[in-house]
Short mmCIF file of C-alpha atoms in Angstrom, two decimals:
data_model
loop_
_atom_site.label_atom_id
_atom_site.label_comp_id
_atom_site.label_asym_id
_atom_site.label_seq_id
_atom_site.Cartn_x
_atom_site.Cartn_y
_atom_site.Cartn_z
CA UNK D 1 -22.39 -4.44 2.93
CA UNK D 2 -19.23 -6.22 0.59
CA UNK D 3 -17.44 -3.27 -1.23
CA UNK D 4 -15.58 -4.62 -4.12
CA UNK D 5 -12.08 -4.48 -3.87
CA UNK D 6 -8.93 -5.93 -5.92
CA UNK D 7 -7.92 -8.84 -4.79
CA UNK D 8 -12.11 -10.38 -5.42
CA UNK D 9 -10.65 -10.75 -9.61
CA UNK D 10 -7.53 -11.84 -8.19
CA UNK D 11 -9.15 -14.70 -6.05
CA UNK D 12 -10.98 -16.15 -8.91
CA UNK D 13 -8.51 -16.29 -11.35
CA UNK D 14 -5.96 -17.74 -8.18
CA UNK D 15 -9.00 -20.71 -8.17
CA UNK D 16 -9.47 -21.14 -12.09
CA UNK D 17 -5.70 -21.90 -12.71
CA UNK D 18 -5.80 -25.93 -12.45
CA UNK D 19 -1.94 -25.37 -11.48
CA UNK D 20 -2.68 -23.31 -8.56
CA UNK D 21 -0.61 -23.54 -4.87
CA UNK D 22 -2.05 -22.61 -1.30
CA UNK D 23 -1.88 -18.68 -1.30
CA UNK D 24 -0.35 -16.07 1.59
CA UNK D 25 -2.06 -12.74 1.38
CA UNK D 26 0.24 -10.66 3.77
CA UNK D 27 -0.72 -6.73 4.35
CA UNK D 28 -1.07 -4.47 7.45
CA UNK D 29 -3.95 -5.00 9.88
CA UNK D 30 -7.49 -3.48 9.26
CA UNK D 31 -7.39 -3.35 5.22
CA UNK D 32 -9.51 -5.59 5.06
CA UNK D 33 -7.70 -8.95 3.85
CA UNK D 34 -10.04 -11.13 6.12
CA UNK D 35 -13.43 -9.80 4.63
CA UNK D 36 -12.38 -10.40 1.11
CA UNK D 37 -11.04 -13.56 1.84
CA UNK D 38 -14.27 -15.07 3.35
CA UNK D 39 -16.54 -13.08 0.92
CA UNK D 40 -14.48 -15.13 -1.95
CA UNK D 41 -14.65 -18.53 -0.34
CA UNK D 42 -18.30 -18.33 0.77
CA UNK D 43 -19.43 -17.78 -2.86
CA UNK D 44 -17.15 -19.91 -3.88
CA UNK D 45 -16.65 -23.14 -2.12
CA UNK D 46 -19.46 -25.43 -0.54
CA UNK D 47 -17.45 -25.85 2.72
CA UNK D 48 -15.10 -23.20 4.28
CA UNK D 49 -12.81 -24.51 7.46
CA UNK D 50 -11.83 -20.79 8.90
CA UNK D 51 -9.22 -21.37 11.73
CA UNK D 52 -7.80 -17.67 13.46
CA UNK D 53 -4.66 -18.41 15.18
CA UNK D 54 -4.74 -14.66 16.59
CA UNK D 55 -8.53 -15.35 18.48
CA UNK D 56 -8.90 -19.69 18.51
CA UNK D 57 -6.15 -20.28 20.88
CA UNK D 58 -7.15 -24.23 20.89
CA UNK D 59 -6.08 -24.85 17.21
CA UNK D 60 -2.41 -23.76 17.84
CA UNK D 61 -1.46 -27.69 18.26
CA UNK D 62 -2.92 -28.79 15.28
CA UNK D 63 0.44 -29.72 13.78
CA UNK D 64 1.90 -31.48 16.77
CA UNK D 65 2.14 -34.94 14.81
CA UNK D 66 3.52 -33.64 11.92
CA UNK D 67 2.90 -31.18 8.88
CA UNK D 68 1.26 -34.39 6.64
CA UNK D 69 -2.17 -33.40 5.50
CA UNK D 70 -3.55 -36.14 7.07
CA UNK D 71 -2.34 -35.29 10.35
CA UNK D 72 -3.21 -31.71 10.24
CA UNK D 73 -6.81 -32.39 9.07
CA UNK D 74 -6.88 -35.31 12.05
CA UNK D 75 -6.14 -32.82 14.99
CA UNK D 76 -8.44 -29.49 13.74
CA UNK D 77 -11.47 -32.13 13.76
CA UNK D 78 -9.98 -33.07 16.93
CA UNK D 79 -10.18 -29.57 18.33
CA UNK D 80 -13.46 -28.67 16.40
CA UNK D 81 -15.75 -31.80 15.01
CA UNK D 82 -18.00 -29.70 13.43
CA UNK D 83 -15.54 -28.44 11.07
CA UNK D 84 -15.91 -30.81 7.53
CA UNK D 85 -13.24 -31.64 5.10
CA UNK D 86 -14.88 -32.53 1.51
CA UNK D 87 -12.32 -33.18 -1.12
CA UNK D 88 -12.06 -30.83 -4.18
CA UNK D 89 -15.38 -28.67 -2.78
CA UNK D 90 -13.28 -26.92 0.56
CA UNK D 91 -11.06 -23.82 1.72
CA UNK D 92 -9.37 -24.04 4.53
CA UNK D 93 -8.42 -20.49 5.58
CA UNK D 94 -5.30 -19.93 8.09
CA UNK D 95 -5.89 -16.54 9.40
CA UNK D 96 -3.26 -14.18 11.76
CA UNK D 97 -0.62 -17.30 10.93
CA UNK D 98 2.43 -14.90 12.17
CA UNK D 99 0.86 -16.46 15.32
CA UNK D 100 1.83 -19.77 14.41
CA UNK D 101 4.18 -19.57 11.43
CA UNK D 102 5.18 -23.27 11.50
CA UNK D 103 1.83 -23.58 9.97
CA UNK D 104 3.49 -22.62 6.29
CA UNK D 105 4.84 -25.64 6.75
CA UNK D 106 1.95 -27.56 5.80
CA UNK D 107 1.43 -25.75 2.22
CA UNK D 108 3.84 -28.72 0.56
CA UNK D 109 1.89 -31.47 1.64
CA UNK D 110 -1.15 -29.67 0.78
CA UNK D 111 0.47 -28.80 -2.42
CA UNK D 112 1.15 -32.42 -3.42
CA UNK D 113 -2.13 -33.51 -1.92
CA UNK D 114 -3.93 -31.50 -4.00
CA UNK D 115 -7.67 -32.16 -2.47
CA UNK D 116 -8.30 -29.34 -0.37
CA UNK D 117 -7.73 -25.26 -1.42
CA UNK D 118 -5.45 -23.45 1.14
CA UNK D 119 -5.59 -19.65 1.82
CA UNK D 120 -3.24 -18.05 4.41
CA UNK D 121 -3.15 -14.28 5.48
CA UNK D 122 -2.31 -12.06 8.73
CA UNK D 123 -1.43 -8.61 9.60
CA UNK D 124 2.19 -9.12 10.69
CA UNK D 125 3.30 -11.79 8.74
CA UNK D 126 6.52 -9.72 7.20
CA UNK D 127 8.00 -9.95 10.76
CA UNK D 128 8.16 -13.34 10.07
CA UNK D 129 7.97 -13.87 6.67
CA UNK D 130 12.07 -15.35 6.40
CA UNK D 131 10.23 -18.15 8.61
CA UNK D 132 7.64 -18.64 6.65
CA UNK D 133 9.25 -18.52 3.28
CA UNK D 134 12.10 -21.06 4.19
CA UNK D 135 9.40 -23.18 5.49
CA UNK D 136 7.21 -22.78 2.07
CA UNK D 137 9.54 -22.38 -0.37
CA UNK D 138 7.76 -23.38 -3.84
CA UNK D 139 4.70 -24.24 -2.87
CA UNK D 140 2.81 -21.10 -2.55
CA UNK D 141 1.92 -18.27 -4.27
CA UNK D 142 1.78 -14.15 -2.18
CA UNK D 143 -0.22 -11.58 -2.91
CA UNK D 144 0.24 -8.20 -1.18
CA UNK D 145 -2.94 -6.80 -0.15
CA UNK D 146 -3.26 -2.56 0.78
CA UNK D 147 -5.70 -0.42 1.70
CA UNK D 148 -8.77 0.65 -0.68
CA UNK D 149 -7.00 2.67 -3.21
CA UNK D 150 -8.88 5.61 -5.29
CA UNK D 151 -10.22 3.29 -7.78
CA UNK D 152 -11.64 0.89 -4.81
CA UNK D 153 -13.11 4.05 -3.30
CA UNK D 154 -14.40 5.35 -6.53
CA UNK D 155 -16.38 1.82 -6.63
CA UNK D 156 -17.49 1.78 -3.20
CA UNK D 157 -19.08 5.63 -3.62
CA UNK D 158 -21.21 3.35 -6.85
CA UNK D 159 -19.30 4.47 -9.82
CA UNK D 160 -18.95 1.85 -12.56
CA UNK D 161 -15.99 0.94 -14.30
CA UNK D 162 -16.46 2.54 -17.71
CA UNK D 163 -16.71 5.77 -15.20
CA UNK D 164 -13.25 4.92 -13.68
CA UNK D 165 -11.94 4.24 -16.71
CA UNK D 166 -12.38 7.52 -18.45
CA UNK D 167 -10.11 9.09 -15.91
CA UNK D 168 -7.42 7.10 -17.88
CA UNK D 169 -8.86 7.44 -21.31
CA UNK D 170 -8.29 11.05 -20.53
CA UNK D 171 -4.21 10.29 -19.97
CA UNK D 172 -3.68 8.31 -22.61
CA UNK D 173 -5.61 10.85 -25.65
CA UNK D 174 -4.04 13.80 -23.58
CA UNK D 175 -8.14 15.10 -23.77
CA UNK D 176 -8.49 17.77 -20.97
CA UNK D 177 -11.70 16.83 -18.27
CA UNK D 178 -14.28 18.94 -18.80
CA UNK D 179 -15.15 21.42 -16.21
CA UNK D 180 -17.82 19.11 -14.56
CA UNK D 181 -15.70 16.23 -14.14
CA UNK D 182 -12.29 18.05 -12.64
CA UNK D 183 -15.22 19.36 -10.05
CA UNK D 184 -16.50 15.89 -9.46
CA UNK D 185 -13.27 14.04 -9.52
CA UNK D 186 -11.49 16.60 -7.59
CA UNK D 187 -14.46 16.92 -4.53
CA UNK D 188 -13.91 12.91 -4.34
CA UNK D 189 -10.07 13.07 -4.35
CA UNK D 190 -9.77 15.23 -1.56
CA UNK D 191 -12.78 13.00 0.54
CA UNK D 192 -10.34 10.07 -0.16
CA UNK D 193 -7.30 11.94 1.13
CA UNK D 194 -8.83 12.33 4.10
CA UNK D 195 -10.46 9.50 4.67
CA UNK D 196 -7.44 6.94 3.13
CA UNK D 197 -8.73 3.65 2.12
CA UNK D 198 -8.66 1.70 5.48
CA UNK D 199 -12.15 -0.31 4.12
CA UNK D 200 -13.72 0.87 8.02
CA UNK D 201 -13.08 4.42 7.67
CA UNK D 202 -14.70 4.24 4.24
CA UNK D 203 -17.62 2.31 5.13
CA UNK D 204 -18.27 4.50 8.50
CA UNK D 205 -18.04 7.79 5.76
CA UNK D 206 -20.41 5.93 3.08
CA UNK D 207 -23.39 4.91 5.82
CA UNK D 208 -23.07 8.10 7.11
CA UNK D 209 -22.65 10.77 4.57
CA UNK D 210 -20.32 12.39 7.06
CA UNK D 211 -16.76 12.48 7.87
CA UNK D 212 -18.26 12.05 12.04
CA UNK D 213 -16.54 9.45 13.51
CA UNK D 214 -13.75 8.45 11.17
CA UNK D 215 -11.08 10.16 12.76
CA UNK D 216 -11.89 8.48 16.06
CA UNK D 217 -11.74 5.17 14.03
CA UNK D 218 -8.07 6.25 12.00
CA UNK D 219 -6.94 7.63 15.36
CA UNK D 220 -7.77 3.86 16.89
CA UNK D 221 -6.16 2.75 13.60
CA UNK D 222 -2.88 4.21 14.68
CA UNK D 223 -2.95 3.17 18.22
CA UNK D 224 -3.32 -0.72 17.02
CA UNK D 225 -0.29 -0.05 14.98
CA UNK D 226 2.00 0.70 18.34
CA UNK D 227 0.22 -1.51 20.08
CA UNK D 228 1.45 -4.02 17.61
CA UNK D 229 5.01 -2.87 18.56
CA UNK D 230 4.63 -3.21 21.57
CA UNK D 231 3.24 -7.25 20.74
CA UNK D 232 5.35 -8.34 18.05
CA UNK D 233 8.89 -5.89 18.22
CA UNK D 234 11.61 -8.43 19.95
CA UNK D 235 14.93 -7.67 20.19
CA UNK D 236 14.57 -4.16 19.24
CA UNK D 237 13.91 -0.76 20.98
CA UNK D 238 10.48 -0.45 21.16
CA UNK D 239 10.46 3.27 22.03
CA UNK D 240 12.24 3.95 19.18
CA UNK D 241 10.12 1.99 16.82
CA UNK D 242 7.86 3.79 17.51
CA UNK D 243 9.41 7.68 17.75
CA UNK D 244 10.15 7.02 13.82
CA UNK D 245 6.43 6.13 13.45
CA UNK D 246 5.56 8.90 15.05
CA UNK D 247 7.84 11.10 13.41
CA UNK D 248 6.96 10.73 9.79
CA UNK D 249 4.02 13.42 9.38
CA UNK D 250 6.70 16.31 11.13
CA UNK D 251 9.50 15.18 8.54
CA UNK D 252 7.16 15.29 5.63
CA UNK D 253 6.31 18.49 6.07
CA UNK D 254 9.70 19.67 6.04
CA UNK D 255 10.99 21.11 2.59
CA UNK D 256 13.40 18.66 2.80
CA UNK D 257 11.89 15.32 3.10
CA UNK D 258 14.67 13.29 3.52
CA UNK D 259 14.14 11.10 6.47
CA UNK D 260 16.46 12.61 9.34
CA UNK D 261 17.38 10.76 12.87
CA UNK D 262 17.85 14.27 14.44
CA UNK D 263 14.33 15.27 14.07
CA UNK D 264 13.85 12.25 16.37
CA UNK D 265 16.52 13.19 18.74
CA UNK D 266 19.52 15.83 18.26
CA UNK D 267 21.43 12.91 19.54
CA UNK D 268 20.29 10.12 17.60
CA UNK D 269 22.29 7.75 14.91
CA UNK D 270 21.29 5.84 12.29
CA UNK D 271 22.87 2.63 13.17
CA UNK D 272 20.14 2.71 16.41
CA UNK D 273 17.15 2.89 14.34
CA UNK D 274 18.06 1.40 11.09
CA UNK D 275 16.69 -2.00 12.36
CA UNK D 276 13.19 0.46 13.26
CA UNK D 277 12.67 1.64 10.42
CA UNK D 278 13.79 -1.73 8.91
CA UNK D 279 10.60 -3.56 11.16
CA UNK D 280 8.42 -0.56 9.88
CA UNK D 281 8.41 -1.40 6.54
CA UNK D 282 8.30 -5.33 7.20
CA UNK D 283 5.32 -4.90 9.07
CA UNK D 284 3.45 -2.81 6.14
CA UNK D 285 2.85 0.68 7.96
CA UNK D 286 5.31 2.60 6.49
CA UNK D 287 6.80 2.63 2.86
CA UNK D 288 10.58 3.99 1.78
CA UNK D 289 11.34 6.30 -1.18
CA UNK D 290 14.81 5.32 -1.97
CA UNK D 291 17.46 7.79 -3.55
CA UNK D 292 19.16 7.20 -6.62
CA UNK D 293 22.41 7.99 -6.85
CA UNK D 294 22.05 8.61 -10.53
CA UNK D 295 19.07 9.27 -12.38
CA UNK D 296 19.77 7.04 -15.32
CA UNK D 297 18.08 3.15 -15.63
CA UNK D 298 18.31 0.59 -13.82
CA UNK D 299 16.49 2.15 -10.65
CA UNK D 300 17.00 -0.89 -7.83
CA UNK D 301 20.67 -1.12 -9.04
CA UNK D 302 21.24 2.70 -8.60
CA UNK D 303 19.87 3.62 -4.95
CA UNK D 304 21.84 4.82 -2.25
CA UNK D 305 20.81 3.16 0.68
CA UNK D 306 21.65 5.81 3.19
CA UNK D 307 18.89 8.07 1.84
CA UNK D 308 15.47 7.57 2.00
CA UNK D 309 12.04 9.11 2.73
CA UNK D 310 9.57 7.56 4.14
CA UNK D 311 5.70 7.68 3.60
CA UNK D 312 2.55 6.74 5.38
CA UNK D 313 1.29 3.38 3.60
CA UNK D 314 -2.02 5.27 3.50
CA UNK D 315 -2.91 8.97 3.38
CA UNK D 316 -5.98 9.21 6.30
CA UNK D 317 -3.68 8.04 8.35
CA UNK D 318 -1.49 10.64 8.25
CA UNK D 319 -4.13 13.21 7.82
CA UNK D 320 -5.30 12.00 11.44
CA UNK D 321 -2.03 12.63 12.81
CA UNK D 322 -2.55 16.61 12.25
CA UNK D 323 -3.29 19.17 14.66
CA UNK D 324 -6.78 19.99 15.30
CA UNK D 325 -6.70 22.62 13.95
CA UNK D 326 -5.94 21.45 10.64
CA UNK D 327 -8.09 18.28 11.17
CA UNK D 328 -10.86 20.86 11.61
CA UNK D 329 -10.24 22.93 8.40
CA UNK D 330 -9.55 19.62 6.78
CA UNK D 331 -12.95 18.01 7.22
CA UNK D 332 -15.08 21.28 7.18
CA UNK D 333 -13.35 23.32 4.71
CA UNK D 334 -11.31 20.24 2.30
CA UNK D 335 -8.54 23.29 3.02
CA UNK D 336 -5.15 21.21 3.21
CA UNK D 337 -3.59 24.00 4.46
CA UNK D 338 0.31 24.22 5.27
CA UNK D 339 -0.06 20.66 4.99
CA UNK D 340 -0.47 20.44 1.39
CA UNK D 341 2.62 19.68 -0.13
CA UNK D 342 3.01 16.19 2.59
CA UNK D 343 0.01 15.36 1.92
CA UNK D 344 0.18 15.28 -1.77
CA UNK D 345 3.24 13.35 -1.89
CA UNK D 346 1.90 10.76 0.43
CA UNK D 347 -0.96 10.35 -1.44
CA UNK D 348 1.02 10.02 -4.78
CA UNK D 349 3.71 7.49 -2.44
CA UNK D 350 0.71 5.64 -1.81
CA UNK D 351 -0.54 5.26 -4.96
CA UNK D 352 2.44 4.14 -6.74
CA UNK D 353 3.14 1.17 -4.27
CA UNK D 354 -0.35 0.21 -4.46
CA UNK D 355 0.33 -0.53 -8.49
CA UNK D 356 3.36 -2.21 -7.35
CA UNK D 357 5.59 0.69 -8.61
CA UNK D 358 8.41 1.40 -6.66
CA UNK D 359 9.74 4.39 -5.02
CA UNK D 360 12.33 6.93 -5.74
CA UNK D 361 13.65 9.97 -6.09
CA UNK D 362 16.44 12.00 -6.54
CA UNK D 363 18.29 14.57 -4.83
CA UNK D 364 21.95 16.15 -6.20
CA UNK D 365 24.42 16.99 -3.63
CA UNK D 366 25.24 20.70 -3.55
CA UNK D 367 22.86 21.64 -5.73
CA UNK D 368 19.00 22.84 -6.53
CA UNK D 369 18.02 19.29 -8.27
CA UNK D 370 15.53 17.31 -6.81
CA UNK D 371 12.93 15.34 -8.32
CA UNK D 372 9.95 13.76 -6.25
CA UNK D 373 9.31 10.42 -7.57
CA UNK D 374 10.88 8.31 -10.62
CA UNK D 375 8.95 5.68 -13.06
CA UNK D 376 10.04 3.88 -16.40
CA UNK D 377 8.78 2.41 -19.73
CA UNK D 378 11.02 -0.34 -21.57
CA UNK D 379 13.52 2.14 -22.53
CA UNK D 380 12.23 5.65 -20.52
CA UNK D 381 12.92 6.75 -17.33
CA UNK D 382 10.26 9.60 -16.04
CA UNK D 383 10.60 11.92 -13.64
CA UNK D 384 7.53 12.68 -11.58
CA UNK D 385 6.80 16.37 -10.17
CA UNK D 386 4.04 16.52 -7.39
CA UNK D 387 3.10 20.29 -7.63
CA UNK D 388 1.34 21.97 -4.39
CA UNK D 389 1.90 25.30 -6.32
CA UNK D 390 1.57 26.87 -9.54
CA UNK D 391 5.82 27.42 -9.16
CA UNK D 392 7.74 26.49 -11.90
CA UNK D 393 9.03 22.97 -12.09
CA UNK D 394 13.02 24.18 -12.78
CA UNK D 395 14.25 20.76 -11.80
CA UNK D 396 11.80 18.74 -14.14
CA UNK D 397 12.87 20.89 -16.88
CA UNK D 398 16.35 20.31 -16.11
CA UNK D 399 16.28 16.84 -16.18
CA UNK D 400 14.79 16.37 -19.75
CA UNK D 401 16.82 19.13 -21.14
CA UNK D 402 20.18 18.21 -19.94
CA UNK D 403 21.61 15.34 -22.13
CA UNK D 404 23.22 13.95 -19.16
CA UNK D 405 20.28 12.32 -18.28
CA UNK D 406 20.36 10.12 -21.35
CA UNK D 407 17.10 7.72 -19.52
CA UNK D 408 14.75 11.02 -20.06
CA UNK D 409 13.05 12.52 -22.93
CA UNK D 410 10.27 13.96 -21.00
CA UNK D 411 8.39 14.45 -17.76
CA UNK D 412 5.04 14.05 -15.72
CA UNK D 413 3.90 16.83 -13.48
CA UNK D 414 0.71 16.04 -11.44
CA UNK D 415 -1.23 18.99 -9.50
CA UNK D 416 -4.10 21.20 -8.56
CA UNK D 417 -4.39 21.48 -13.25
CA UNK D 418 -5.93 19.80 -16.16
CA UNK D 419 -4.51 16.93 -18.58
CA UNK D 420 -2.10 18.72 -20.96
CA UNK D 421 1.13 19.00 -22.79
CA UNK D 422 4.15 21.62 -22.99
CA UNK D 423 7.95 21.34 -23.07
CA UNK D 424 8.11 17.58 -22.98
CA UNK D 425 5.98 17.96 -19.65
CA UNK D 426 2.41 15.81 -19.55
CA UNK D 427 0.52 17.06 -16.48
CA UNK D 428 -2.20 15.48 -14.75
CA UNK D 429 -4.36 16.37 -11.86
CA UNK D 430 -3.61 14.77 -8.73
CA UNK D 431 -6.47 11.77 -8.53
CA UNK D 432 -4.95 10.58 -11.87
CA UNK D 433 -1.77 9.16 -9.80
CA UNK D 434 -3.58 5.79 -9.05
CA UNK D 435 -3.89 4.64 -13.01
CA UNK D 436 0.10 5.58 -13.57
CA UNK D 437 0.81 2.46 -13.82
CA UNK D 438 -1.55 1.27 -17.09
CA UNK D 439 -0.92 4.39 -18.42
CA UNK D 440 2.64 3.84 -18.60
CA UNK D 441 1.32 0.23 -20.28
CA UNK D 442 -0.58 2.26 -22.91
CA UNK D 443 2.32 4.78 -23.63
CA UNK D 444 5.00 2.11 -24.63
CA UNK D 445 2.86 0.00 -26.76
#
């Protein structure tokens, strides 16, 4: 079975534009960007040429006389005469391209040609997306594809949109959910923070009714991930690579989750593993929350690059790197344990860069003030306060109060609580993070 899933609207309105250019979909492995891709061209296109660079070793010559459409088309029917090129009725789809990046090459003639719809995707290609770019440049469009968020999971468990949508009609009228709905909402939320969105996790939970089996599938998950190191990681430390990957559930649960090289080793420095952590995020299984040195506006202007956190690009991933212990009570219980606090922040990390929001925070030197996450209107810059507790939220407080921090009039506190609104603080529960983003759209118009 085809759960829906973003990118489907994005797809059709990508074909409908009479101006359109051959598309990259780049993402991590396993979210799913294959699926959607060929569920979009079969019901859209009368022929679909599907060429995997990763599995159809035989096709990786295709461009040895030249990057001209003509050519290109010559030498796949060369490899493969079954495959049929019909103007203006096919999609060719370049899959796993970081396996033959050259191929990006070909998007200008296509471009120009203009008979023939061209889709590319992989699960690596930000290793070598400086390749691909230079050898593209203008004459394609990207689209960065994630893992199901809540929304996508909300759809796959069969709830409809106008059900979805409540969630943020109850932001933007500041209406409190009644007590049936925070039970509802809340029992999925904490399934999907288990689970994450990886679209086989999801499905394996959904057939089954269970959470059997999905950590053996998020645990094989993680060991593609190194594997991939180990594959596509030239030039660098490899061990390393992977000891930050490794490390980022550990620092997360600190109090202080500042990424720190001597949690990996009491030894270590950060000019060894910048160029890890670096490959990391290029290869879409980790995401960095960057400092600011300043909470006022303009936020990518004001970071300072030698502080950082770093998050899990999707929360059941991390959950499977816990203990057993806490996997147990996890899955049996939905008790999050010690845990809690990481696991909340991932999960509200992970939401924001699935908007395309970006990520930061802020942490004053010598002092007490520390704020989790950062957004903006226009003219507003919001702090965001991810609550495991019922403590007071001193630093949120601070922030709006002090007229030092002429960016913010007021605050957004999300938690284990209601929709309300006190002291120039809106709270939300937690599974309201993932429609931040259009609620922020609503607030400034």
């Amino acid at each position: 079975m085809y759960y829906r899933r973003k990118i489907d609207d994005y797809l059709i309105n990508w074909k409908t534009d009479p101006a359109h250019k051959p598309l990259i979909v780049k993402g991590a492995r396993q979210i799913g960007k294959t699926e959607s891709i060929m569920h979009f061209a079969r019901a859209n296109y009368e022929n679909v040429v599907y060429i995997n660079f990763a599995l159809d070793k035989k096709f990786m010559q295709i461009l040895a006389d030249g990057y001209d459409v003509e050519s290109v088309i010559k030498n796949i029917s060369l490899v493969d005469p079954s495959l049929k090129f019909v103007p203006n009725k096919t999609v060719i789809l370049f899959d796993e391209i970081q396996e033959n990046p050259d191929v990006a090459t070909t998007l200008k003639s296509f471009k120009i040609d203009g008979n023939y719809d061209v889709i590319c995707s992989g699960s690596m290609l930000g290793i070598n997306y400086k390749r691909i770019h230079s050898n593209s440049v203008g004459a394609k469009t990207d689209y960065e594809m994630y893992s199901m968020d809540f929304e996508e999971f909300l759809w796959a468990k069969g709830y409809s949109q106008e059900q979805v949508d409540s969630i943020l009609a109850h932001m933007v009228d500041n209406k409190p959910f009644n007590e049936n709905e925070m039970l509802v909402f809340k029992s999925l939320f904490l399934d999907y923070c288990v689970l994450g969105g990886m679209p086989d996790v999801v499905k394996l939970y959904i057939e089954t009714g269970t959470f059997s089996g999905t950590l053996d599938v998020q645990e094989q998950i993680r060991l593609d991930y190194e594997e991939d190191v180990r594959k596509y990681a030239e030039g660098l430390d490899q061990t390393r690579i992977i000891s930050v990957y490794r490390s980022i559930p550990a620092q997360l649960a600190k109090e202080n989750k500042k990424f720190q090289f001597n949690k990996i080793d009491k030894n270590a420095r950060s000019r060894e593993y910048t160029g890890c952590i670096e490959w990391l995020i290029d290869a879409g299984v980790v995401t960095s929350c960057h400092c600011l040195q300043f909470p006022e506006l303009p936020l990518k202007g004001n970071i300072d690059e030698s502080k950082y956190k770093l998050y899990y690009p999707d929360t059941g991933i991390l959950v499977s790197t816990l203990d057993e212990e806490a996997q147990e009570d996890l899955r049996v219980n939905k008790n999050l344990g010690v845990y809690k606090g990481a696991l909340y922040e991932n999960f509200v990390a992970e939401a924001f860069i699935k908007q395309g929001l970006g990520l930061f925070y802020y942490k004053k030197e010598n002092s007490t003030l520390e704020e989790d996450f950062f957004v903006r209107t226009r003219n507003n810059l919001i702090p965001v306060e991810v609550k495991s507790n019922s403590d007071q939220s001193k630093s949120l407080s601070s922030l709006i109060r002090n007229q030092k921090y002429s960016d913010i009039s007021y605050g957004i506190k999300l938690g284990n609580f209601n929709v309300g609104y006190a002291n120039d603080i809106y709270t939300f529960p937690y599974f309201c993070a993932f429609k931040m983003k259009e609620y922020l759209k609503k607030k400034q118009l």
